[in-house]
């Protein structure tokens, strides 16, 4: 029985031991966190389904946890050397990982609420933690205030759902089309998710967190929870969200348009990426709005590709974390100092823009394929308008970096072979995207 | 490969790899006659350009040559792809190395030019991608054979036609969509201009040949008049614009647009024909114009690039009497100009003559007459510019030394122009059956009932 909580227990034990050990010595933090993440991954492998009404360990939960743990483990390894207060930061990240695992497994609204808060509260701290910057505090505070509002929306929605159905259980709290109170409750819950993922019109925290928070800390906040929340929406889709497909479509379309329009006028690189992420998540939601198994499969694949690219990108610009802000123009100096890194960064941006020979291209083509297949012509029209704008700002950065290489370039090479391997994977994996599609299908459908 | 080729119209040297079974797309490559010619052209031009780049020693030479190889890789993929998604991948992918090439090695306004080039072509190609996906979903497979066999209703065909045409027309470029080309050409480095004019523009018309005409033949027939008129505007109006240019590279760029008008005219004039033999002549004429234009305009850009290295100006008014300084380039330039204006015995003549022949024998014979007038217009602007640049009182009489390798390169291009002009059968033979097959698909109506 206790076996089904083994992954969570692994992370919890790791978390507590780091919390204790970091009082005396710093050098145990990395080994402990790596061991606990690996242990959790291993126990995912051996897990079996036990019929509990509030907790599921089906393929959706297991696969989602695998994505979360792998990505988070990579992030901890990548950012570790850039962390200031190592013990505290890693503890916060681990507890947020625990939260995502609860979100992925919960079959019950109260447990879901617990998971969401377990992600949110460490995230607030991660975003505002910084030694020098006032901007980081501002971003963290903004995120906190807005996040509290969304928590409120979530609880209010859940209470309305409870009022309509008399149960906190997902399966028992199915609402049919006619119950207006239940509908309103489901909409509120959905809105809370929209906020957490950072979509228009609840996006206010996204650009600030991207721009001002310390990059080594915000990298987890902006990447991994998106996967957990998306899979939670998938789990709720057949229960509470069964009638909300048009809402997902509207949110997706407006996010896409708003994101690209705002990103194209930004002068700060990280703020631009923030708005760009709103637009990328908009595409994911356009795919979700088809409410089709195939659509979900492509949406999850798209999200995984995007999160992978984003984490890599953040890793490359991590050494620039010294200053508060990062204007796009200043990347020109970065490229002169570190030409190899600049080329890698350009490749990632090209992939995000969906230009061929990269995984981003395959993801984009499959997205358009789905929308054409399902005859979502309004969504397609919005894509036609927004994709060239997205190319404009992504390639604008490439332009600033590469096209000014007139004068002498430095030979400083921050050798980080893992990053370069990841950049190479962006191209190589485009040939093997079918594996990712199959993986998404297994996660979502269990076979 | 050329020697082993069997001109039977079937796919040869083909290989298949599964890529995205989920979407029904696979890495499917193969060669028919047309592919063979275009691939040969790509390899030849990229080799010439790479040799030029190695001898002139630009900044970051290795990177530049790597980009050329990437362009070659993409182009070979493009011309031999037999799957629409793979085709699109190469179609869009070839722009990235070109963008970087223009952006890093280009002239003063290179940033804007590169961005304009990329955004125009990218925006067009998204529409094209949607049409391809729609057709593929209907057909259940993305292989060319399956797409050609699939029938669509008239409305579907019309929508797909315009989506595809915008994507391909931007790249070709057709008349109202051409504005990126002069900027890109003027700002690109010599090698970039050569590749852009000789190969990248051909991707658009090759796409029309392989994906537009056989895919939506009825819509093509309905819109043939509009497209032919657009082509004629390109041929004549842009030809007149050439006369007003003071920048030599801009002039050659506009001349390219004018000649690509010939290609589109040849493709769409076939819909006014009744005799299937003449249809083949028209299509084949278009392909030969593509190849001939690749040699002549590529060569023009290359030789003018060499002049620019010496004189550091692109202004026609500032150049005069160059023949005394560089007689070899002067002679070669004249050969390329002759091919551009379509003088008999050069490659330019064969294709244009075939296109005009096809246009004249159709129901709208006035098109052929109008197209033939461009021969005169192009003589006026090309020879006018040649006269200003090469004749007259020289500024400086000291002869300029030209690199021996460069002489060989220019000589090879001139030789190709004459060889294709004198023995067009070299091209006609291998692609005969392939073009006949294409003609069959592009002329058969396939409206779904």
mmCIF file of N, CA and C in Angstrom, chain A residues 294 297-298 350 353-357 361-362 364-366 368-369 372-373 377 380-381 383-384 387-389 391-393 395-396 398-399 402-407 409 430-434 437 441, chain B residues 18-24 27 59-60 70 73-74 85 88-94 96 99-104 110-112 114-115 118-119 122-123 126-127 129-130 133-137 142:
data_model
loop_
_atom_site.group_PDB
_atom_site.id
_atom_site.type_symbol
_atom_site.label_atom_id
_atom_site.label_comp_id
_atom_site.label_asym_id
_atom_site.label_seq_id
_atom_site.Cartn_x
_atom_site.Cartn_y
_atom_site.Cartn_z
ATOM 1 N N UNK A 294 -5.869 12.771 -30.098
ATOM 2 C CA UNK A 294 -4.719 13.096 -30.925
ATOM 3 C C UNK A 294 -4.225 14.513 -30.614
ATOM 4 N N UNK A 297 -2.328 14.528 -27.441
ATOM 5 C CA UNK A 297 -1.031 13.896 -27.660
ATOM 6 C C UNK A 297 -0.044 14.913 -28.237
ATOM 7 N N UNK A 298 -0.517 15.671 -29.265
ATOM 8 C CA UNK A 298 0.364 16.655 -29.876
ATOM 9 C C UNK A 298 0.639 17.803 -28.911
ATOM 10 N N UNK A 350 15.894 29.461 -33.114
ATOM 11 C CA UNK A 350 15.371 29.025 -34.411
ATOM 12 C C UNK A 350 14.388 27.880 -34.211
ATOM 13 N N UNK A 353 11.161 29.211 -32.962
ATOM 14 C CA UNK A 353 10.397 29.883 -34.001
ATOM 15 C C UNK A 353 9.775 28.887 -34.971
ATOM 16 N N UNK A 354 10.170 27.615 -34.878
ATOM 17 C CA UNK A 354 9.570 26.607 -35.753
ATOM 18 C C UNK A 354 10.149 26.595 -37.142
ATOM 19 N N UNK A 355 11.459 26.727 -37.235
ATOM 20 C CA UNK A 355 12.109 26.741 -38.539
ATOM 21 C C UNK A 355 12.782 25.375 -38.745
ATOM 22 N N UNK A 356 12.771 24.871 -39.983
ATOM 23 C CA UNK A 356 13.141 23.479 -40.234
ATOM 24 C C UNK A 356 14.474 22.992 -39.686
ATOM 25 N N UNK A 357 14.563 21.669 -39.660
ATOM 26 C CA UNK A 357 15.701 20.896 -39.182
ATOM 27 C C UNK A 357 15.806 20.913 -37.671
ATOM 28 N N UNK A 361 10.309 22.702 -35.438
ATOM 29 C CA UNK A 361 9.622 22.643 -36.733
ATOM 30 C C UNK A 361 8.630 21.495 -36.766
ATOM 31 N N UNK A 362 9.067 20.327 -36.317
ATOM 32 C CA UNK A 362 8.170 19.167 -36.354
ATOM 33 C C UNK A 362 6.972 19.423 -35.448
ATOM 34 N N UNK A 364 5.672 22.297 -34.717
ATOM 35 C CA UNK A 364 4.795 23.276 -35.361
ATOM 36 C C UNK A 364 3.998 22.623 -36.480
ATOM 37 N N UNK A 365 4.674 21.816 -37.301
ATOM 38 C CA UNK A 365 3.964 21.177 -38.415
ATOM 39 C C UNK A 365 2.866 20.273 -37.896
ATOM 40 N N UNK A 366 3.164 19.528 -36.807
ATOM 41 C CA UNK A 366 2.121 18.629 -36.314
ATOM 42 C C UNK A 366 0.965 19.431 -35.725
ATOM 43 N N UNK A 368 -0.090 22.390 -36.804
ATOM 44 C CA UNK A 368 -0.911 22.866 -37.917
ATOM 45 C C UNK A 368 -1.669 21.694 -38.546
ATOM 46 N N UNK A 369 -1.002 20.536 -38.597
ATOM 47 C CA UNK A 369 -1.651 19.334 -39.141
ATOM 48 C C UNK A 369 -2.954 19.060 -38.404
ATOM 49 N N UNK A 372 -5.626 21.673 -39.144
ATOM 50 C CA UNK A 372 -6.201 21.504 -40.474
ATOM 51 C C UNK A 372 -7.134 20.296 -40.487
ATOM 52 N N UNK A 373 -6.675 19.222 -39.844
ATOM 53 C CA UNK A 373 -7.460 17.991 -39.846
ATOM 54 C C UNK A 373 -8.815 18.193 -39.179
ATOM 55 N N UNK A 377 -10.555 26.580 -38.548
ATOM 56 C CA UNK A 377 -10.002 27.570 -39.475
ATOM 57 C C UNK A 377 -9.716 28.906 -38.800
ATOM 58 N N UNK A 380 -6.394 28.554 -37.275
ATOM 59 C CA UNK A 380 -5.371 28.582 -38.318
ATOM 60 C C UNK A 380 -5.096 30.008 -38.771
ATOM 61 N N UNK A 381 -6.180 30.794 -38.899
ATOM 62 C CA UNK A 381 -5.995 32.181 -39.338
ATOM 63 C C UNK A 381 -5.118 32.929 -38.340
ATOM 64 N N UNK A 383 -2.914 31.622 -36.361
ATOM 65 C CA UNK A 383 -1.539 31.112 -36.505
ATOM 66 C C UNK A 383 -0.832 31.776 -37.677
ATOM 67 N N UNK A 384 -1.573 31.943 -38.789
ATOM 68 C CA UNK A 384 -0.949 32.548 -39.971
ATOM 69 C C UNK A 384 -0.471 33.958 -39.656
ATOM 70 N N UNK A 387 2.569 33.520 -36.468
ATOM 71 C CA UNK A 387 3.866 32.838 -36.638
ATOM 72 C C UNK A 387 4.933 33.718 -37.290
ATOM 73 N N UNK A 388 4.611 34.480 -38.347
ATOM 74 C CA UNK A 388 5.661 35.364 -38.882
ATOM 75 C C UNK A 388 6.122 36.406 -37.868
ATOM 76 N N UNK A 389 5.195 36.906 -37.034
ATOM 77 C CA UNK A 389 5.621 37.870 -36.019
ATOM 78 C C UNK A 389 6.576 37.203 -35.046
ATOM 79 N N UNK A 391 8.538 34.714 -35.678
ATOM 80 C CA UNK A 391 9.832 34.588 -36.365
ATOM 81 C C UNK A 391 10.579 35.906 -36.312
ATOM 82 N N UNK A 392 9.822 37.005 -36.452
ATOM 83 C CA UNK A 392 10.462 38.326 -36.441
ATOM 84 C C UNK A 392 11.215 38.560 -35.141
ATOM 85 N N UNK A 393 10.578 38.279 -34.003
ATOM 86 C CA UNK A 393 11.317 38.608 -32.783
ATOM 87 C C UNK A 393 12.364 37.573 -32.418
ATOM 88 N N UNK A 395 14.148 35.761 -34.578
ATOM 89 C CA UNK A 395 15.300 35.986 -35.439
ATOM 90 C C UNK A 395 15.914 37.356 -35.202
ATOM 91 N N UNK A 396 15.126 38.284 -34.642
ATOM 92 C CA UNK A 396 15.697 39.568 -34.289
ATOM 93 C C UNK A 396 16.844 39.398 -33.313
ATOM 94 N N UNK A 398 18.677 36.626 -33.013
ATOM 95 C CA UNK A 398 19.765 36.015 -33.777
ATOM 96 C C UNK A 398 20.523 37.086 -34.552
ATOM 97 N N UNK A 399 19.758 38.018 -35.115
ATOM 98 C CA UNK A 399 20.348 39.097 -35.893
ATOM 99 C C UNK A 399 21.295 39.925 -35.032
ATOM 100 N N UNK A 402 24.476 37.559 -34.142
ATOM 101 C CA UNK A 402 25.425 37.048 -35.131
ATOM 102 C C UNK A 402 25.849 38.075 -36.164
ATOM 103 N N UNK A 403 24.966 39.017 -36.487
ATOM 104 C CA UNK A 403 25.256 39.859 -37.645
ATOM 105 C C UNK A 403 26.180 41.014 -37.308
ATOM 106 N N UNK A 404 26.587 41.133 -36.052
ATOM 107 C CA UNK A 404 27.496 42.220 -35.706
ATOM 108 C C UNK A 404 28.903 41.728 -35.491
ATOM 109 N N UNK A 405 29.188 40.517 -35.909
ATOM 110 C CA UNK A 405 30.499 39.946 -35.606
ATOM 111 C C UNK A 405 31.581 40.535 -36.507
ATOM 112 N N UNK A 406 31.639 41.854 -36.566
ATOM 113 C CA UNK A 406 32.627 42.463 -37.456
ATOM 114 C C UNK A 406 34.001 42.482 -36.828
ATOM 115 N N UNK A 407 34.047 43.063 -35.631
ATOM 116 C CA UNK A 407 35.346 43.266 -35.008
ATOM 117 C C UNK A 407 35.863 41.937 -34.456
ATOM 118 N N UNK A 409 36.548 38.797 -32.392
ATOM 119 C CA UNK A 409 35.722 38.066 -31.459
ATOM 120 C C UNK A 409 36.606 37.367 -30.452
ATOM 121 N N UNK A 430 14.842 15.859 -34.113
ATOM 122 C CA UNK A 430 13.786 16.165 -35.072
ATOM 123 C C UNK A 430 13.552 14.971 -35.999
ATOM 124 N N UNK A 431 14.529 14.092 -36.105
ATOM 125 C CA UNK A 431 14.335 12.897 -36.927
ATOM 126 C C UNK A 431 13.572 11.827 -36.161
ATOM 127 N N UNK A 432 13.577 11.917 -34.852
ATOM 128 C CA UNK A 432 12.979 10.843 -34.046
ATOM 129 C C UNK A 432 11.803 11.341 -33.224
ATOM 130 N N UNK A 433 11.110 12.354 -33.747
ATOM 131 C CA UNK A 433 10.007 12.918 -32.981
ATOM 132 C C UNK A 433 8.898 11.908 -32.770
ATOM 133 N N UNK A 434 8.847 10.897 -33.607
ATOM 134 C CA UNK A 434 7.771 9.934 -33.470
ATOM 135 C C UNK A 434 7.832 9.225 -32.122
ATOM 136 N N UNK A 437 6.020 11.399 -29.766
ATOM 137 C CA UNK A 437 4.577 11.289 -29.952
ATOM 138 C C UNK A 437 4.043 10.005 -29.310
ATOM 139 N N UNK A 441 1.449 9.489 -26.200
ATOM 140 C CA UNK A 441 0.233 8.682 -26.269
ATOM 141 C C UNK A 441 0.178 7.712 -25.095
ATOM 142 N N UNK B 18 11.163 5.818 -42.487
ATOM 143 C CA UNK B 18 10.010 6.324 -41.754
ATOM 144 C C UNK B 18 10.417 7.538 -40.946
ATOM 145 N N UNK B 19 9.579 8.547 -40.910
ATOM 146 C CA UNK B 19 9.932 9.747 -40.153
ATOM 147 C C UNK B 19 8.836 10.078 -39.161
ATOM 148 N N UNK B 20 7.678 10.396 -39.673
ATOM 149 C CA UNK B 20 6.568 10.733 -38.793
ATOM 150 C C UNK B 20 5.367 9.888 -39.191
ATOM 151 N N UNK B 21 5.377 8.600 -38.861
ATOM 152 C CA UNK B 21 4.247 7.765 -39.270
ATOM 153 C C UNK B 21 2.923 8.296 -38.744
ATOM 154 N N UNK B 22 2.990 9.002 -37.612
ATOM 155 C CA UNK B 22 1.770 9.549 -37.024
ATOM 156 C C UNK B 22 1.083 10.492 -37.998
ATOM 157 N N UNK B 23 1.869 11.303 -38.681
ATOM 158 C CA UNK B 23 1.296 12.249 -39.620
ATOM 159 C C UNK B 23 1.221 11.666 -41.028
ATOM 160 N N UNK B 24 1.720 10.458 -41.199
ATOM 161 C CA UNK B 24 1.699 9.879 -42.534
ATOM 162 C C UNK B 24 2.760 10.443 -43.436
ATOM 163 N N UNK B 27 10.440 10.062 -44.915
ATOM 164 C CA UNK B 27 11.559 10.629 -45.660
ATOM 165 C C UNK B 27 11.670 9.866 -46.963
ATOM 166 N N UNK B 59 35.786 36.892 -44.492
ATOM 167 C CA UNK B 59 35.839 36.617 -43.052
ATOM 168 C C UNK B 59 35.189 35.266 -42.761
ATOM 169 N N UNK B 60 35.616 34.626 -41.725
ATOM 170 C CA UNK B 60 35.039 33.348 -41.291
ATOM 171 C C UNK B 60 34.756 32.432 -42.476
ATOM 172 N N UNK B 70 25.466 23.452 -46.526
ATOM 173 C CA UNK B 70 24.138 23.241 -45.961
ATOM 174 C C UNK B 70 23.071 23.608 -46.991
ATOM 175 N N UNK B 73 22.945 20.795 -49.423
ATOM 176 C CA UNK B 73 22.244 19.672 -48.805
ATOM 177 C C UNK B 73 20.734 19.861 -48.906
ATOM 178 N N UNK B 74 20.305 21.066 -48.525
ATOM 179 C CA UNK B 74 18.872 21.359 -48.546
ATOM 180 C C UNK B 74 18.320 21.320 -49.958
ATOM 181 N N UNK B 85 5.831 16.880 -47.166
ATOM 182 C CA UNK B 85 6.317 17.472 -45.917
ATOM 183 C C UNK B 85 7.836 17.626 -45.961
ATOM 184 N N UNK B 88 8.606 20.455 -48.082
ATOM 185 C CA UNK B 88 8.411 21.732 -47.388
ATOM 186 C C UNK B 88 9.536 22.007 -46.410
ATOM 187 N N UNK B 89 9.981 20.949 -45.750
ATOM 188 C CA UNK B 89 11.097 21.113 -44.799
ATOM 189 C C UNK B 89 12.305 21.722 -45.503
ATOM 190 N N UNK B 90 12.636 21.166 -46.662
ATOM 191 C CA UNK B 90 13.802 21.694 -47.376
ATOM 192 C C UNK B 90 13.501 23.075 -47.946
ATOM 193 N N UNK B 91 12.261 23.258 -48.386
ATOM 194 C CA UNK B 91 11.844 24.525 -48.995
ATOM 195 C C UNK B 91 12.041 25.672 -48.015
ATOM 196 N N UNK B 92 11.670 25.418 -46.750
ATOM 197 C CA UNK B 92 11.829 26.470 -45.752
ATOM 198 C C UNK B 92 13.236 26.445 -45.167
ATOM 199 N N UNK B 93 13.797 25.237 -45.082
ATOM 200 C CA UNK B 93 15.098 25.116 -44.446
ATOM 201 C C UNK B 93 16.213 25.790 -45.210
ATOM 202 N N UNK B 94 16.057 25.909 -46.509
ATOM 203 C CA UNK B 94 17.134 26.496 -47.300
ATOM 204 C C UNK B 94 17.243 27.995 -47.031
ATOM 205 N N UNK B 96 17.282 29.410 -44.076
ATOM 206 C CA UNK B 96 18.028 29.745 -42.858
ATOM 207 C C UNK B 96 19.505 30.021 -43.149
ATOM 208 N N UNK B 99 19.728 33.248 -44.945
ATOM 209 C CA UNK B 99 19.510 34.388 -44.032
ATOM 210 C C UNK B 99 20.806 34.737 -43.309
ATOM 211 N N UNK B 100 21.476 33.702 -42.810
ATOM 212 C CA UNK B 100 22.721 33.950 -42.076
ATOM 213 C C UNK B 100 23.796 34.458 -43.030
ATOM 214 N N UNK B 101 23.807 33.896 -44.228
ATOM 215 C CA UNK B 101 24.809 34.303 -45.217
ATOM 216 C C UNK B 101 24.654 35.783 -45.559
ATOM 217 N N UNK B 102 23.416 36.200 -45.843
ATOM 218 C CA UNK B 102 23.190 37.621 -46.148
ATOM 219 C C UNK B 102 23.490 38.462 -44.909
ATOM 220 N N UNK B 103 23.066 37.966 -43.750
ATOM 221 C CA UNK B 103 23.168 38.778 -42.544
ATOM 222 C C UNK B 103 24.599 39.015 -42.097
ATOM 223 N N UNK B 104 25.468 38.041 -42.254
ATOM 224 C CA UNK B 104 26.829 38.226 -41.745
ATOM 225 C C UNK B 104 27.746 38.822 -42.801
ATOM 226 N N UNK B 110 22.405 45.139 -44.584
ATOM 227 C CA UNK B 110 22.151 43.705 -44.669
ATOM 228 C C UNK B 110 21.095 43.224 -43.695
ATOM 229 N N UNK B 111 21.026 43.887 -42.513
ATOM 230 C CA UNK B 111 20.097 43.379 -41.497
ATOM 231 C C UNK B 111 18.660 43.467 -41.979
ATOM 232 N N UNK B 112 18.294 44.679 -42.461
ATOM 233 C CA UNK B 112 16.925 44.836 -42.933
ATOM 234 C C UNK B 112 16.650 43.898 -44.098
ATOM 235 N N UNK B 114 18.041 41.048 -44.917
ATOM 236 C CA UNK B 114 17.927 39.643 -44.538
ATOM 237 C C UNK B 114 16.590 39.384 -43.863
ATOM 238 N N UNK B 115 16.202 40.301 -42.974
ATOM 239 C CA UNK B 115 14.949 40.123 -42.258
ATOM 240 C C UNK B 115 13.766 40.151 -43.213
ATOM 241 N N UNK B 118 13.571 36.969 -45.157
ATOM 242 C CA UNK B 118 13.112 35.815 -44.400
ATOM 243 C C UNK B 118 11.627 35.921 -44.077
ATOM 244 N N UNK B 119 11.195 37.101 -43.643
ATOM 245 C CA UNK B 119 9.791 37.232 -43.228
ATOM 246 C C UNK B 119 8.850 37.040 -44.403
ATOM 247 N N UNK B 122 8.817 33.379 -45.269
ATOM 248 C CA UNK B 122 8.241 32.566 -44.191
ATOM 249 C C UNK B 122 6.725 32.721 -44.148
ATOM 250 N N UNK B 123 6.270 33.988 -44.227
ATOM 251 C CA UNK B 123 4.826 34.220 -44.156
ATOM 252 C C UNK B 123 4.115 33.497 -45.285
ATOM 253 N N UNK B 126 3.843 29.575 -44.748
ATOM 254 C CA UNK B 126 2.885 28.999 -43.796
ATOM 255 C C UNK B 126 1.578 28.664 -44.507
ATOM 256 N N UNK B 127 1.137 29.593 -45.376
ATOM 257 C CA UNK B 127 -0.073 29.310 -46.149
ATOM 258 C C UNK B 127 0.118 28.050 -46.978
ATOM 259 N N UNK B 129 2.107 25.597 -46.370
ATOM 260 C CA UNK B 129 2.116 24.415 -45.500
ATOM 261 C C UNK B 129 0.691 23.965 -45.206
ATOM 262 N N UNK B 130 -0.190 24.936 -44.945
ATOM 263 C CA UNK B 130 -1.566 24.555 -44.634
ATOM 264 C C UNK B 130 -2.211 23.847 -45.809
ATOM 265 N N UNK B 133 -0.850 20.377 -46.063
ATOM 266 C CA UNK B 133 -1.379 19.493 -45.026
ATOM 267 C C UNK B 133 -2.811 19.095 -45.358
ATOM 268 N N UNK B 134 -3.576 20.081 -45.826
ATOM 269 C CA UNK B 134 -4.968 19.773 -46.165
ATOM 270 C C UNK B 134 -5.024 18.697 -47.242
ATOM 271 N N UNK B 135 -4.237 18.901 -48.299
ATOM 272 C CA UNK B 135 -4.236 17.924 -49.391
ATOM 273 C C UNK B 135 -3.788 16.556 -48.890
ATOM 274 N N UNK B 136 -2.744 16.559 -48.037
ATOM 275 C CA UNK B 136 -2.231 15.285 -47.549
ATOM 276 C C UNK B 136 -3.235 14.562 -46.680
ATOM 277 N N UNK B 137 -3.977 15.325 -45.861
ATOM 278 C CA UNK B 137 -4.962 14.685 -44.997
ATOM 279 C C UNK B 137 -6.070 14.068 -45.852
ATOM 280 N N UNK B 142 1.413 11.755 -47.903
ATOM 281 C CA UNK B 142 2.009 12.984 -48.412
ATOM 282 C C UNK B 142 2.903 12.743 -49.613
#
